[in-house]
Amino acid sequence: MDRLIKTFRTMYLTWLFLGVCHRRTGSALEARKAFHRGLTLVGEEVARSPRSGYDRSFLAYFCAQLGEPARAESEAAQSLLLSPAQVGPGWMAALTYERLGRRDKALNVLASAPRDLLEDTRRWPEASSLVSDERFLALMASARTSER
C-alpha cells in the first residue's frame, strides 16, 4: 500500500513529461493544462512533505513553465537549501533557472554537478540552448578532467 501511495504522489512527473511533449509538438494549450495538473499534484505533495527538496524542485519547474517566475525562483532556491547533496533537486533547479532565462544561475548550480548529471542534461530537449553554451561545454570538459 505504501508503494501505491508513493506512486500516486509522484504522478506529477507524468504530467510534467506530458506537458513537455505537448509543448514540443506545438500544443501550447494542452501543455499548459498538463503543467497545471502537475502543479496541483506536486503542490499537494509539498504540503504533505514541506521539507522535501526533491518535490519542491519540481514545484519550481512547474511554476517556471506556467509563467510564475518569482515563485519558481523562490522554490528552486528552497529546494537547493533543503537538499544540497541530492542530485535531482539541483538538476531541476538548473532546468528551472534555464526556463526563466537565468542561465548564469543554471550554470552556477551545475558547476558542482557530477559528470553523469551533465550528460543527462544534454539529453533534455528543454536544455538544448544551455548545453550548447560554451560555459556548459567548459563544465563538461572540467568534469571529464576531474574524473581522470
CSV table of C-alpha atoms in Angstrom, one decimal:
chain,number,residue,atom,x,y,z
A,1,MET,CA,0.0,0.0,0.0
A,2,ASP,CA,2.8,2.4,0.8
A,3,ARG,CA,4.3,1.9,-2.6
A,4,LEU,CA,1.0,2.6,-4.3
A,5,ILE,CA,0.6,5.8,-2.3
A,6,LYS,CA,4.1,6.9,-3.3
A,7,THR,CA,3.2,6.2,-6.9
A,8,PHE,CA,0.2,8.4,-6.8
A,9,ARG,CA,2.3,11.1,-5.1
A,10,THR,CA,4.8,11.2,-7.9
A,11,MET,CA,2.2,11.3,-10.7
A,12,TYR,CA,3.2,14.9,-11.2
A,13,LEU,CA,6.1,13.6,-13.1
A,14,THR,CA,3.8,12.1,-15.7
A,15,TRP,CA,2.1,15.5,-16.1
A,16,LEU,CA,5.5,17.2,-16.4
A,17,PHE,CA,6.6,14.9,-19.2
A,18,LEU,CA,3.2,15.2,-20.9
A,19,GLY,CA,3.4,19.0,-20.8
A,20,VAL,CA,6.9,19.0,-22.3
A,21,CYS,CA,5.7,16.7,-25.1
A,22,HIS,CA,2.8,18.9,-25.8
A,23,ARG,CA,5.0,22.0,-25.8
A,24,ARG,CA,7.4,20.3,-28.2
A,25,THR,CA,4.6,19.4,-30.6
A,26,GLY,CA,3.2,22.9,-30.6
A,27,SER,CA,0.2,22.2,-28.4
A,28,ALA,CA,0.6,25.1,-26.1
A,29,LEU,CA,-2.9,24.9,-24.6
A,30,GLU,CA,-2.6,21.2,-23.8
A,31,ALA,CA,0.9,21.8,-22.4
A,32,ARG,CA,-0.5,24.4,-20.1
A,33,LYS,CA,-3.3,22.1,-18.9
A,34,ALA,CA,-0.8,19.3,-18.2
A,35,PHE,CA,1.5,21.7,-16.3
A,36,HIS,CA,-1.4,23.0,-14.3
A,37,ARG,CA,-2.4,19.4,-13.3
A,38,GLY,CA,1.2,18.6,-12.4
A,39,LEU,CA,1.4,21.8,-10.3
A,40,THR,CA,-1.7,20.9,-8.4
A,41,LEU,CA,-0.3,17.4,-7.6
A,42,VAL,CA,3.2,18.5,-6.7
A,43,GLY,CA,1.7,21.3,-4.5
A,44,GLU,CA,-0.3,18.7,-2.6
A,45,GLU,CA,2.9,16.6,-2.1
A,46,VAL,CA,4.9,19.7,-0.9
A,47,ALA,CA,2.0,20.4,1.5
A,48,ARG,CA,2.4,16.8,2.9
A,49,SER,CA,6.3,17.0,2.9
A,50,PRO,CA,7.3,20.7,3.0
A,51,ARG,CA,11.0,19.8,3.7
A,52,SER,CA,11.3,17.7,0.5
A,53,GLY,CA,13.8,19.5,-1.7
A,54,TYR,CA,13.1,16.9,-4.4
A,55,ASP,CA,9.3,17.7,-4.7
A,56,ARG,CA,9.9,21.4,-4.2
A,57,SER,CA,12.3,21.4,-7.2
A,58,PHE,CA,9.6,20.1,-9.4
A,59,LEU,CA,7.2,22.7,-8.0
A,60,ALA,CA,9.7,25.3,-9.1
A,61,TYR,CA,9.8,23.9,-12.6
A,62,PHE,CA,6.1,23.8,-12.9
A,63,CYS,CA,5.9,27.4,-11.8
A,64,ALA,CA,8.5,28.4,-14.4
A,65,GLN,CA,6.6,26.6,-17.1
A,66,LEU,CA,3.4,28.4,-16.1
A,67,GLY,CA,4.9,31.9,-16.0
A,68,GLU,CA,5.3,32.4,-12.3
A,69,PRO,CA,9.0,33.5,-12.3
A,70,ALA,CA,9.2,34.9,-8.7
A,71,ARG,CA,7.6,31.8,-7.2
A,72,ALA,CA,9.7,29.5,-9.4
A,73,GLU,CA,12.9,31.1,-8.4
A,74,SER,CA,12.0,31.0,-4.7
A,75,GLU,CA,11.0,27.3,-4.8
A,76,ALA,CA,14.2,26.4,-6.7
A,77,ALA,CA,16.3,28.2,-4.1
A,78,GLN,CA,14.4,26.5,-1.3
A,79,SER,CA,14.9,23.1,-3.0
A,80,LEU,CA,18.6,23.6,-3.1
A,81,LEU,CA,18.7,24.6,0.6
A,82,LEU,CA,16.6,21.6,1.7
A,83,SER,CA,18.5,19.0,-0.4
A,84,PRO,CA,22.0,20.4,-1.1
A,85,ALA,CA,23.6,17.0,-1.5
A,86,GLN,CA,20.9,15.4,-3.7
A,87,VAL,CA,21.5,15.5,-7.5
A,88,GLY,CA,17.8,15.6,-8.5
A,89,PRO,CA,16.8,18.9,-7.0
A,90,GLY,CA,20.0,20.5,-8.4
A,91,TRP,CA,19.2,19.3,-11.9
A,92,MET,CA,15.6,20.5,-11.7
A,93,ALA,CA,16.7,23.9,-10.2
A,94,ALA,CA,19.1,24.3,-13.1
A,95,LEU,CA,16.3,23.5,-15.6
A,96,THR,CA,14.1,25.9,-13.8
A,97,TYR,CA,16.6,28.7,-14.0
A,98,GLU,CA,17.2,28.0,-17.6
A,99,ARG,CA,13.5,28.2,-18.3
A,100,LEU,CA,13.4,31.5,-16.5
A,101,GLY,CA,16.2,32.8,-18.7
A,102,ARG,CA,18.6,32.8,-15.7
A,103,ARG,CA,21.5,31.0,-17.5
A,104,ASP,CA,24.1,32.2,-15.0
A,105,LYS,CA,22.2,30.6,-12.1
A,106,ALA,CA,21.6,27.4,-14.0
A,107,LEU,CA,25.4,27.1,-14.7
A,108,ASN,CA,26.2,28.0,-11.1
A,109,VAL,CA,24.1,25.1,-9.9
A,110,LEU,CA,25.6,22.7,-12.5
A,111,ALA,CA,29.1,23.8,-11.6
A,112,SER,CA,29.3,21.3,-8.8
A,113,ALA,CA,27.3,18.6,-10.6
A,114,PRO,CA,28.8,15.2,-11.4
A,115,ARG,CA,29.6,14.3,-14.9
A,116,ASP,CA,26.6,11.9,-15.3
A,117,LEU,CA,24.2,14.7,-14.4
A,118,LEU,CA,25.8,17.0,-17.0
A,119,GLU,CA,25.4,14.2,-19.6
A,120,ASP,CA,21.7,13.7,-18.7
A,121,THR,CA,21.2,17.5,-19.1
A,122,ARG,CA,22.4,17.1,-22.7
A,123,ARG,CA,19.6,14.7,-23.3
A,124,TRP,CA,16.8,17.0,-22.1
A,125,PRO,CA,15.2,18.9,-25.0
A,126,GLU,CA,14.3,21.9,-22.9
A,127,ALA,CA,18.0,22.5,-22.2
A,128,SER,CA,19.3,22.4,-25.8
A,129,SER,CA,20.3,26.0,-25.7
A,130,LEU,CA,22.0,25.6,-22.3
A,131,VAL,CA,24.1,22.6,-23.4
A,132,SER,CA,25.4,24.4,-26.4
A,133,ASP,CA,26.6,27.3,-24.3
A,134,GLU,CA,30.4,27.4,-24.2
A,135,ARG,CA,30.3,27.7,-20.4
A,136,PHE,CA,28.4,24.5,-20.2
A,137,LEU,CA,30.9,22.8,-22.5
A,138,ALA,CA,33.7,24.0,-20.3
A,139,LEU,CA,31.9,22.4,-17.3
A,140,MET,CA,31.7,19.2,-19.3
A,141,ALA,CA,35.4,19.3,-20.1
A,142,SER,CA,36.2,20.1,-16.5
A,143,ALA,CA,34.1,17.2,-15.2
A,144,ARG,CA,35.9,14.8,-17.6
A,145,THR,CA,39.3,16.1,-16.5
A,146,SER,CA,38.5,15.8,-12.8
A,147,GLU,CA,37.4,12.2,-13.1
A,148,ARG,CA,40.8,11.1,-14.5
